[in-house]
Coordinates of C-alpha atoms in Angstrom, one line a residue:
X1 CA 91.8 15.1 -40.4
X2 CA 93.3 14.5 -36.7
X3 CA 89.7 13.5 -35.6
X4 CA 88.1 16.9 -36.5
X5 CA 84.9 17.4 -38.6
X6 CA 85.2 19.2 -41.8
X7 CA 82.4 21.9 -42.1
X8 CA 81.2 22.8 -45.3
X9 CA 80.8 26.4 -46.2
X10 CA 77.1 27.2 -47.1
X11 CA 76.0 26.3 -50.5
X12 CA 74.6 28.7 -53.2
X13 CA 71.9 26.4 -53.8
X14 CA 69.2 24.8 -51.5
X15 CA 70.1 21.2 -51.0
X16 CA 67.0 20.3 -49.3
X17 CA 65.4 19.0 -52.7
X18 CA 65.6 15.3 -52.0
X19 CA 66.6 12.6 -54.5
X20 CA 64.8 9.5 -55.6
X21 CA 66.3 6.1 -54.8
X22 CA 69.3 4.2 -53.8
X23 CA 72.3 3.1 -51.6
X24 CA 74.2 0.6 -49.6
X25 CA 76.6 -0.2 -46.8
X26 CA 78.1 1.8 -44.1
X27 CA 81.9 0.9 -44.3
X28 CA 83.9 4.1 -43.9
X29 CA 85.6 5.2 -47.1
X30 CA 89.3 5.8 -47.5
X31 CA 89.0 9.4 -48.7
X32 CA 88.4 12.1 -46.0
X33 CA 84.5 12.9 -46.0
X34 CA 81.9 14.4 -43.8
X35 CA 81.6 12.0 -40.7
X36 CA 78.4 10.5 -39.7
X37 CA 77.3 10.1 -36.1
X38 CA 74.1 8.1 -36.5
X39 CA 72.9 5.0 -38.3
X40 CA 72.0 5.6 -42.0
X41 CA 68.4 6.3 -42.6
X42 CA 66.6 4.3 -45.1
X43 CA 64.3 5.7 -47.5
X44 CA 62.6 4.7 -50.7
X45 CA 62.1 7.3 -53.2
X46 CA 60.9 8.3 -56.6
X47 CA 61.6 11.8 -58.2
X48 CA 60.2 13.9 -55.5
X49 CA 61.8 15.8 -52.5
X50 CA 62.7 14.2 -49.2
X51 CA 63.9 15.8 -46.0
X52 CA 67.7 16.3 -45.6
X53 CA 69.2 14.3 -42.7
X54 CA 71.3 16.1 -40.2
X55 CA 73.2 15.0 -37.2
X56 CA 72.8 16.9 -33.9
X57 CA 76.0 18.8 -35.0
X58 CA 74.2 19.9 -38.2
X59 CA 76.4 17.6 -40.4
X60 CA 74.9 16.0 -43.2
X61 CA 74.2 12.3 -42.4
X62 CA 74.2 9.4 -44.8
X63 CA 71.0 8.3 -46.3
X64 CA 70.3 5.0 -47.9
X65 CA 67.7 5.2 -50.7
X66 CA 65.8 2.0 -52.3
X67 CA 67.7 -0.1 -49.4
X68 CA 68.2 -3.9 -49.8
X69 CA 68.5 -4.2 -53.5
X70 CA 69.6 -7.3 -54.7
X71 CA 70.9 -5.7 -57.9
X72 CA 73.4 -2.6 -58.3
X73 CA 74.7 -0.6 -55.3
X74 CA 76.4 2.8 -55.2
X75 CA 78.0 4.9 -52.4
X76 CA 78.8 8.7 -52.5
X77 CA 81.0 10.3 -50.0
X78 CA 82.2 13.9 -49.5
X79 CA 86.0 14.3 -50.3
X80 CA 88.6 17.0 -50.1
X81 CA 89.1 19.1 -53.3
X82 CA 90.7 16.7 -55.6
X83 CA 92.3 19.2 -57.8
X84 CA 92.3 18.5 -61.5
X85 CA 89.2 16.3 -62.3
X86 CA 90.6 15.4 -65.7
X87 CA 93.7 13.9 -64.0
X88 CA 91.8 11.0 -62.8
X89 CA 90.7 10.1 -66.4
X90 CA 92.1 6.8 -68.0
X91 CA 93.1 6.6 -71.6
X92 CA 90.0 4.4 -72.3
X93 CA 86.5 4.2 -71.0
X94 CA 86.4 7.7 -69.6
X95 CA 83.8 10.4 -69.8
X96 CA 83.5 13.9 -68.8
X97 CA 81.4 17.4 -68.7
X98 CA 83.8 20.0 -67.4
X99 CA 83.0 23.6 -67.1
X100 CA 85.4 26.4 -65.5
X101 CA 87.1 23.8 -63.6
X102 CA 84.1 22.0 -62.2
X103 CA 81.9 19.1 -63.3
X104 CA 81.9 15.4 -63.4
X105 CA 84.3 12.6 -64.6
X106 CA 83.3 9.1 -65.2
X107 CA 85.9 6.1 -65.2
X108 CA 85.0 2.7 -66.5
X109 CA 81.5 1.3 -67.4
X110 CA 79.0 -0.3 -65.1
X111 CA 76.3 0.0 -67.7
X112 CA 75.9 0.9 -71.5
X113 CA 72.8 1.2 -73.4
X114 CA 72.0 2.2 -77.1
X115 CA 68.7 3.9 -77.2
X116 CA 66.7 4.7 -80.1
X117 CA 65.6 8.2 -78.9
X118 CA 66.1 10.4 -75.9
X119 CA 62.8 9.6 -74.5
X120 CA 63.8 6.0 -74.7
X121 CA 66.9 6.8 -72.8
X122 CA 64.9 8.6 -70.1
X123 CA 62.5 5.5 -69.7
X124 CA 65.6 3.3 -69.5
X125 CA 67.3 5.5 -67.1
X126 CA 64.2 5.6 -64.8
X127 CA 64.1 1.8 -64.7
X128 CA 67.7 1.4 -64.1
X129 CA 67.6 3.9 -61.1
X130 CA 64.6 1.9 -59.7
X131 CA 66.8 -1.2 -59.1
X132 CA 69.7 0.8 -57.6
X133 CA 70.4 1.1 -54.0
X134 CA 72.5 4.2 -53.3
X135 CA 74.2 5.3 -50.0
X136 CA 74.9 9.0 -50.2
X137 CA 76.2 11.7 -48.0
X138 CA 74.8 14.3 -50.3
X139 CA 71.0 13.2 -50.4
X140 CA 69.3 15.2 -53.0
X141 CA 72.3 17.5 -54.0
X142 CA 72.1 18.5 -57.8
X143 CA 74.4 16.5 -59.9
X144 CA 75.8 14.2 -57.2
X145 CA 75.6 10.3 -57.0
X146 CA 75.2 8.0 -59.9
X147 CA 74.9 9.8 -63.4
X148 CA 74.5 8.6 -66.8
X149 CA 76.4 10.3 -69.6
X150 CA 74.6 10.4 -73.0
X151 CA 75.5 11.2 -76.5
X152 CA 72.9 11.3 -79.2
X153 CA 72.8 11.4 -82.8
X154 CA 71.8 14.5 -84.7
X155 CA 69.3 12.9 -87.0
X156 CA 68.6 9.3 -86.4
X157 CA 67.0 8.9 -89.8
X158 CA 70.0 9.6 -91.7
X159 CA 73.0 8.4 -90.0
X160 CA 75.0 5.0 -89.3
X161 CA 75.9 6.0 -85.9
X162 CA 74.2 5.1 -82.6
X163 CA 73.2 6.9 -79.7
X164 CA 74.7 5.8 -76.4
X165 CA 74.0 6.1 -72.6
X166 CA 77.0 5.1 -70.2
X167 CA 76.9 4.8 -66.5
X168 CA 80.4 5.1 -65.1
X169 CA 81.7 2.5 -62.5
X170 CA 83.5 5.5 -60.8
X171 CA 82.5 9.2 -60.8
X172 CA 84.6 12.1 -59.3
X173 CA 82.8 15.6 -59.2
X174 CA 83.3 19.1 -57.9
X175 CA 80.6 21.7 -58.0
X176 CA 80.2 24.9 -55.9
X177 CA 83.1 24.1 -53.5
X178 CA 81.7 20.6 -52.7
X179 CA 83.8 17.5 -54.1
X180 CA 82.5 13.9 -53.9
X181 CA 83.1 10.4 -55.4
X182 CA 80.6 7.9 -56.2
X183 CA 81.4 4.1 -56.8
X184 CA 79.0 1.5 -58.2
X185 CA 79.3 -2.3 -58.1
X186 CA 77.3 -5.4 -58.2
X187 CA 78.0 -6.4 -54.8
X188 CA 80.3 -4.9 -52.3
X189 CA 81.4 -1.4 -53.1
X190 CA 84.9 -0.8 -53.5
X191 CA 86.3 1.9 -51.0
X192 CA 89.6 2.5 -53.0
X193 CA 89.6 5.9 -54.7
X194 CA 90.6 6.1 -58.3
X195 CA 94.4 6.6 -59.0
X196 CA 95.7 9.6 -60.7
X197 CA 97.0 9.1 -64.1
X198 CA 99.9 10.2 -66.4
X199 CA 99.5 13.0 -68.4
X200 CA 98.4 12.3 -71.9
X201 CA 100.9 12.5 -74.8
X202 CA 100.1 14.6 -77.9
X203 CA 100.2 12.2 -81.0
X204 CA 101.9 13.2 -84.2
X205 CA 99.5 14.3 -86.9
X206 CA 100.4 12.2 -90.0
X207 CA 97.7 13.4 -92.6
X208 CA 94.9 15.6 -93.1
X209 CA 92.4 15.4 -95.9
X210 CA 88.8 16.3 -96.7
X211 CA 86.1 14.0 -95.3
X212 CA 82.8 13.3 -97.3
X213 CA 83.2 16.8 -99.0
X214 CA 85.8 19.2 -99.8
X215 CA 85.8 23.0 -100.2
X216 CA 84.5 23.0 -103.8
X217 CA 81.5 20.6 -103.0
X218 CA 80.6 22.7 -99.9
X219 CA 80.3 25.7 -102.2
X220 CA 78.1 24.0 -104.6
X221 CA 75.9 22.8 -101.8
X222 CA 75.6 26.3 -100.4
X223 CA 74.6 27.7 -103.7
X224 CA 71.9 25.1 -104.2
X225 CA 70.7 25.6 -100.8
X226 CA 70.1 29.2 -101.5
X227 CA 67.9 28.4 -104.1
X228 CA 65.6 26.7 -101.7
X229 CA 65.5 29.8 -99.4
X230 CA 62.3 31.5 -101.3
X231 CA 60.6 28.4 -102.2
X232 CA 60.9 26.5 -99.1
X233 CA 60.5 29.4 -96.6
X234 CA 63.9 28.9 -95.3
X235 CA 65.9 32.1 -93.7
X236 CA 69.1 30.6 -92.9
X237 CA 70.8 27.0 -93.1
X238 CA 73.7 25.4 -91.3
X239 CA 75.7 23.2 -93.7
X240 CA 78.6 21.1 -92.1
X241 CA 82.1 20.4 -93.5
X242 CA 84.3 17.7 -92.4
X243 CA 87.8 16.6 -92.2
X244 CA 89.6 13.4 -91.4
X245 CA 92.9 13.5 -89.4
X246 CA 95.2 10.7 -89.1
X247 CA 97.8 10.2 -86.4
X248 CA 100.8 7.9 -86.1
X249 CA 99.4 6.2 -83.0
X250 CA 95.9 5.7 -81.4
X251 CA 94.5 8.9 -80.1
X252 CA 94.2 9.4 -76.4
X253 CA 91.0 11.2 -75.9
X254 CA 92.4 12.8 -72.7
X255 CA 94.7 14.9 -74.9
X256 CA 91.9 17.0 -76.7
X257 CA 90.2 17.2 -73.4
X258 CA 93.1 18.7 -71.8
X259 CA 93.7 21.2 -74.8
X260 CA 90.1 22.2 -74.8
X261 CA 89.6 22.7 -71.1
X262 CA 92.9 24.9 -71.3
X263 CA 92.1 27.0 -74.2
X264 CA 88.1 27.4 -73.6
X265 CA 87.8 27.5 -69.9
X266 CA 84.5 29.3 -70.0
X267 CA 83.0 26.7 -72.3
X268 CA 81.6 23.2 -71.6
X269 CA 84.2 20.5 -72.7
X270 CA 82.7 17.0 -73.0
X271 CA 83.8 13.4 -73.8
X272 CA 81.5 10.8 -74.2
X273 CA 82.2 7.5 -76.1
X274 CA 84.7 9.1 -78.6
X275 CA 82.6 12.4 -79.2
X276 CA 84.7 15.2 -78.3
X277 CA 84.3 18.9 -78.1
X278 CA 83.6 22.3 -76.5
X279 CA 80.6 24.5 -76.6
X280 CA 78.6 27.4 -75.2
X281 CA 75.4 26.0 -76.1
X282 CA 73.5 24.9 -73.2
X283 CA 70.6 23.1 -74.8
X284 CA 68.7 22.3 -71.5
X285 CA 69.5 22.2 -67.8
X286 CA 67.1 21.0 -65.0
X287 CA 68.2 21.9 -61.7
X288 CA 66.2 21.9 -58.3
X289 CA 63.0 22.8 -60.1
X290 CA 64.4 25.3 -62.7
X291 CA 64.8 24.7 -66.2
X292 CA 67.2 26.7 -68.3
X293 CA 68.1 26.6 -71.9
X294 CA 70.4 29.2 -73.7
X295 CA 69.3 30.7 -77.1
X296 CA 72.4 31.1 -79.2
X297 CA 72.5 33.0 -82.6
X298 CA 75.4 33.0 -85.0
X299 CA 76.6 36.6 -85.3
X300 CA 79.3 37.9 -87.9
X301 CA 83.1 37.7 -86.9
X302 CA 84.2 41.0 -85.4
X303 CA 85.8 43.4 -88.0
X304 CA 85.3 47.1 -88.9
X305 CA 82.4 46.4 -91.3
X306 CA 80.4 44.4 -88.7
X307 CA 81.1 46.3 -85.6
X308 CA 77.9 48.5 -85.8
X309 CA 75.9 45.5 -86.7
X310 CA 76.9 43.7 -83.7
X311 CA 76.3 46.8 -81.3
X312 CA 72.9 47.1 -82.7
X313 CA 72.1 43.4 -82.0
X314 CA 73.2 43.8 -78.5
X315 CA 70.6 46.7 -78.0
X316 CA 67.9 44.7 -79.6
X317 CA 68.1 46.4 -83.1
X318 CA 68.7 45.2 -86.7
X319 CA 68.2 42.1 -88.4
X320 CA 70.7 39.9 -86.3
X321 CA 68.6 40.8 -83.1
X322 CA 65.3 40.0 -85.0
X323 CA 66.7 36.6 -85.8
X324 CA 67.9 36.1 -82.2
X325 CA 64.4 37.1 -80.8
X326 CA 62.8 34.5 -83.3
X327 CA 65.3 31.9 -81.7
X328 CA 64.3 33.0 -78.0
X329 CA 60.7 32.7 -78.7
X330 CA 61.1 29.3 -80.1
X331 CA 62.9 28.1 -77.1
X332 CA 60.4 29.9 -74.8
X333 CA 57.4 28.1 -76.4
X334 CA 59.1 24.9 -75.8
X335 CA 59.9 25.5 -72.1
X336 CA 56.3 26.7 -71.6
X337 CA 55.1 23.1 -71.9
X338 CA 57.4 22.2 -69.0
X339 CA 57.3 25.4 -66.8
X340 CA 54.4 27.5 -65.1
X341 CA 56.4 30.7 -65.4
X342 CA 59.7 32.0 -67.3
X343 CA 62.2 34.7 -67.5
X344 CA 64.3 35.9 -70.4
X345 CA 66.7 39.0 -70.5
X346 CA 65.7 42.1 -72.1
X347 CA 68.7 42.3 -74.4
X348 CA 71.1 39.6 -75.4
X349 CA 74.7 39.3 -74.4
X350 CA 77.6 38.1 -76.6
X351 CA 79.8 34.7 -76.6
X352 CA 83.1 35.4 -78.3
X353 CA 85.1 32.5 -79.8
X354 CA 88.1 32.1 -82.1
X355 CA 85.8 31.1 -85.0
X356 CA 82.9 33.4 -84.4
X357 CA 80.6 35.5 -82.3
X358 CA 77.2 34.5 -80.9
X359 CA 74.4 36.3 -79.2
X360 CA 73.0 34.6 -76.2
X361 CA 70.2 34.7 -74.0
X362 CA 69.5 32.3 -71.1
X363 CA 65.7 31.4 -70.7
X364 CA 64.7 30.0 -67.5
X365 CA 61.5 28.4 -66.3
X366 CA 60.0 27.3 -63.0
X367 CA 59.3 23.5 -63.5
X368 CA 55.8 22.4 -63.7
X369 CA 55.9 18.8 -62.5
X370 CA 58.8 16.3 -62.6
X371 CA 60.0 16.6 -66.3
X372 CA 63.7 15.2 -66.5
X373 CA 66.4 16.9 -68.2
X374 CA 66.4 14.4 -71.0
X375 CA 62.9 14.9 -71.8
X376 CA 63.2 18.6 -71.9
X377 CA 66.2 18.3 -74.1
X378 CA 64.5 15.9 -76.4
X379 CA 61.7 18.6 -77.0
X380 CA 64.2 21.3 -77.7
X381 CA 66.4 19.4 -80.0
X382 CA 67.3 20.3 -82.8
X383 CA 67.4 24.0 -82.5
X384 CA 67.9 26.7 -84.9
X385 CA 71.7 26.9 -83.8
X386 CA 72.6 23.6 -85.4
X387 CA 70.1 23.4 -88.2
X388 CA 68.8 27.0 -89.6
X389 CA 65.7 29.0 -89.3
X390 CA 63.1 28.1 -88.9
X391 CA 64.6 24.9 -87.2
X392 CA 61.8 22.5 -88.4
X393 CA 61.8 23.4 -92.0
X394 CA 65.7 23.7 -92.0
X395 CA 66.1 20.2 -90.6
X396 CA 63.7 18.9 -93.3
X397 CA 65.9 20.8 -95.9
X398 CA 69.2 19.5 -94.4
X399 CA 68.1 15.8 -95.1
X400 CA 68.3 16.7 -98.7
X401 CA 70.9 19.3 -98.9
X402 CA 73.6 18.3 -96.7
X403 CA 75.9 15.2 -97.8
X404 CA 77.7 15.0 -94.4
X405 CA 76.6 12.4 -92.0
X406 CA 76.9 14.4 -88.6
X407 CA 76.7 11.2 -86.4
X408 CA 76.7 12.3 -82.8
X409 CA 78.3 15.7 -83.4
X410 CA 75.8 18.6 -83.1
X411 CA 73.4 15.9 -81.3
X412 CA 72.7 16.4 -77.5
X413 CA 75.4 15.5 -75.2
X414 CA 75.5 15.6 -71.4
X415 CA 74.4 13.8 -68.1
X416 CA 71.4 13.1 -66.1
X417 CA 71.3 12.2 -62.2
X418 CA 69.0 10.1 -60.4
X419 CA 66.5 12.9 -59.8
X420 CA 66.3 13.8 -63.5
X421 CA 68.4 16.8 -63.0
X422 CA 71.1 17.3 -65.6
X423 CA 72.8 19.4 -68.3
X424 CA 72.4 18.8 -72.1
X425 CA 74.7 20.5 -74.6
X426 CA 75.1 20.9 -78.5
X427 CA 77.1 22.6 -81.0
X428 CA 78.0 23.1 -84.8
X429 CA 81.5 21.7 -84.4
X430 CA 83.1 18.7 -82.7
X431 CA 85.1 15.6 -83.3
X432 CA 84.5 11.9 -83.2
X433 CA 87.4 9.3 -82.8
X434 CA 87.0 6.4 -85.3
X435 CA 85.7 3.5 -83.4
X436 CA 87.5 1.0 -85.8
X437 CA 90.7 2.9 -86.1
X438 CA 91.3 5.0 -83.0
X439 CA 94.3 6.8 -84.7
X440 CA 91.8 8.8 -86.7
X441 CA 89.5 11.7 -85.7
X442 CA 86.6 12.8 -87.7
X443 CA 86.3 16.6 -87.3
X444 CA 83.2 18.8 -88.3
X445 CA 82.2 22.4 -88.4
X446 CA 79.4 24.3 -89.7
X447 CA 78.3 27.9 -90.7
X448 CA 75.0 29.4 -91.5
X449 CA 74.3 30.7 -95.0
X450 CA 71.5 32.9 -96.0
X451 CA 70.1 35.0 -98.8
X452 CA 71.9 38.0 -97.3
X453 CA 75.3 36.4 -97.7
X454 CA 77.2 35.1 -100.6
X455 CA 78.4 31.6 -100.8
X456 CA 81.9 32.6 -101.5
X457 CA 81.9 34.8 -98.3
X458 CA 80.5 31.9 -96.4
X459 CA 83.0 29.5 -97.8
X460 CA 85.9 31.7 -96.6
X461 CA 84.6 32.0 -93.2
X462 CA 84.3 28.4 -93.2
X463 CA 87.9 28.0 -94.0
X464 CA 88.6 30.2 -91.0
X465 CA 86.6 27.9 -88.8
X466 CA 88.6 24.7 -90.2
X467 CA 91.9 26.7 -89.6
X468 CA 90.8 27.1 -86.0
X469 CA 90.2 23.6 -85.5
X470 CA 93.5 22.7 -86.9
X471 CA 95.2 25.3 -84.6
X472 CA 93.7 23.5 -81.6
X473 CA 94.9 20.3 -82.8
X474 CA 98.4 21.7 -83.1
X475 CA 98.4 23.6 -79.8
X476 CA 100.7 22.4 -77.0

């Protein structure tokens, strides 16, 4: 850097919302960063704003939160743009949430927790942060510093899977033109940056066969479920289908991550403890006092017979628009318990994907209090998008009508920072690498059935979605 300070461009958000907790040491890191001309400020914090510290030149100074901790220490420094974030991921023990080239990547594990619920995870994370000393050059900036990645089961009452929270040892992130690295350690924090890794290789697919149910059994379940619509007050139900894909060698999870970020750059791509997928469903986001949730509604695939129905829905007319309005209202009611005001668009937009279309509306509220992203997501999940409508009745019916154990697929997956900010996602499709045999991946996809559709037509649409999954796996 030739001794010259690098000045950041103005951020499109207000970084003067401060963080709670953490930090240590003042040794200069190896990676280029914003310099500090004064001794670190020492502040103790909870989830509440603190003033942003600046040098005389107006450059961010380092802040130490929760100083002199005898436990875990963390250091966050600003770095030059590192390029591809996924290039730092290792074949094992890596996590990521990526969106349009930005996001966070975790390398290694400093802590791991198997919570019984999202609310239990929120309590654990709060206690974890209370014992963390954190030195940061980006105090209070959304999504920076130590974060915990989480992946939660869809329905804890009917699964053999376990939810998981992971705190990475090293985090590399980029958002809104700012890049950073956070490193955690019990003791002295390592200044050495992570090494870039070799590109993952594509494994050879050895066999593909049905999982818990096949085409014929799914069709039988769809017919049985339709009989419950009138007696159970169900309008729509999402029933999953699964596949088992075997490879000749252990699957490197970076390979599907690289494929998904390339094929679906506008979606969020995630990897947490073997759960892999890509989605446009933002379950809950808490960022600097704003709460956002995206209401998604399944729409028919685009062809001549559905074009008019989709256009009507985009102008707020017709049965698809009415179903979407019901979903939006359900999300708004949930956000109302966390926010003092809210906003939703007058008409929905549309999200297109190879396996279908979705009506989309982002509902945003001004947070009333200090609710964390985990607690908000816990109250929104499960949504109608992954269960059916109405969501509560559909979930109860699924416990009897669906034979597939979804595990952590279609459960909330995302991250939370030390201020409670974060992003949580969900979807009706995804994969889970087998923990006992990493050469196998369990794929899931679902489709809504209703009284207005025939099970045979839905079965054909489901086959299309399965083919899309296989096309992704076979892509180069």
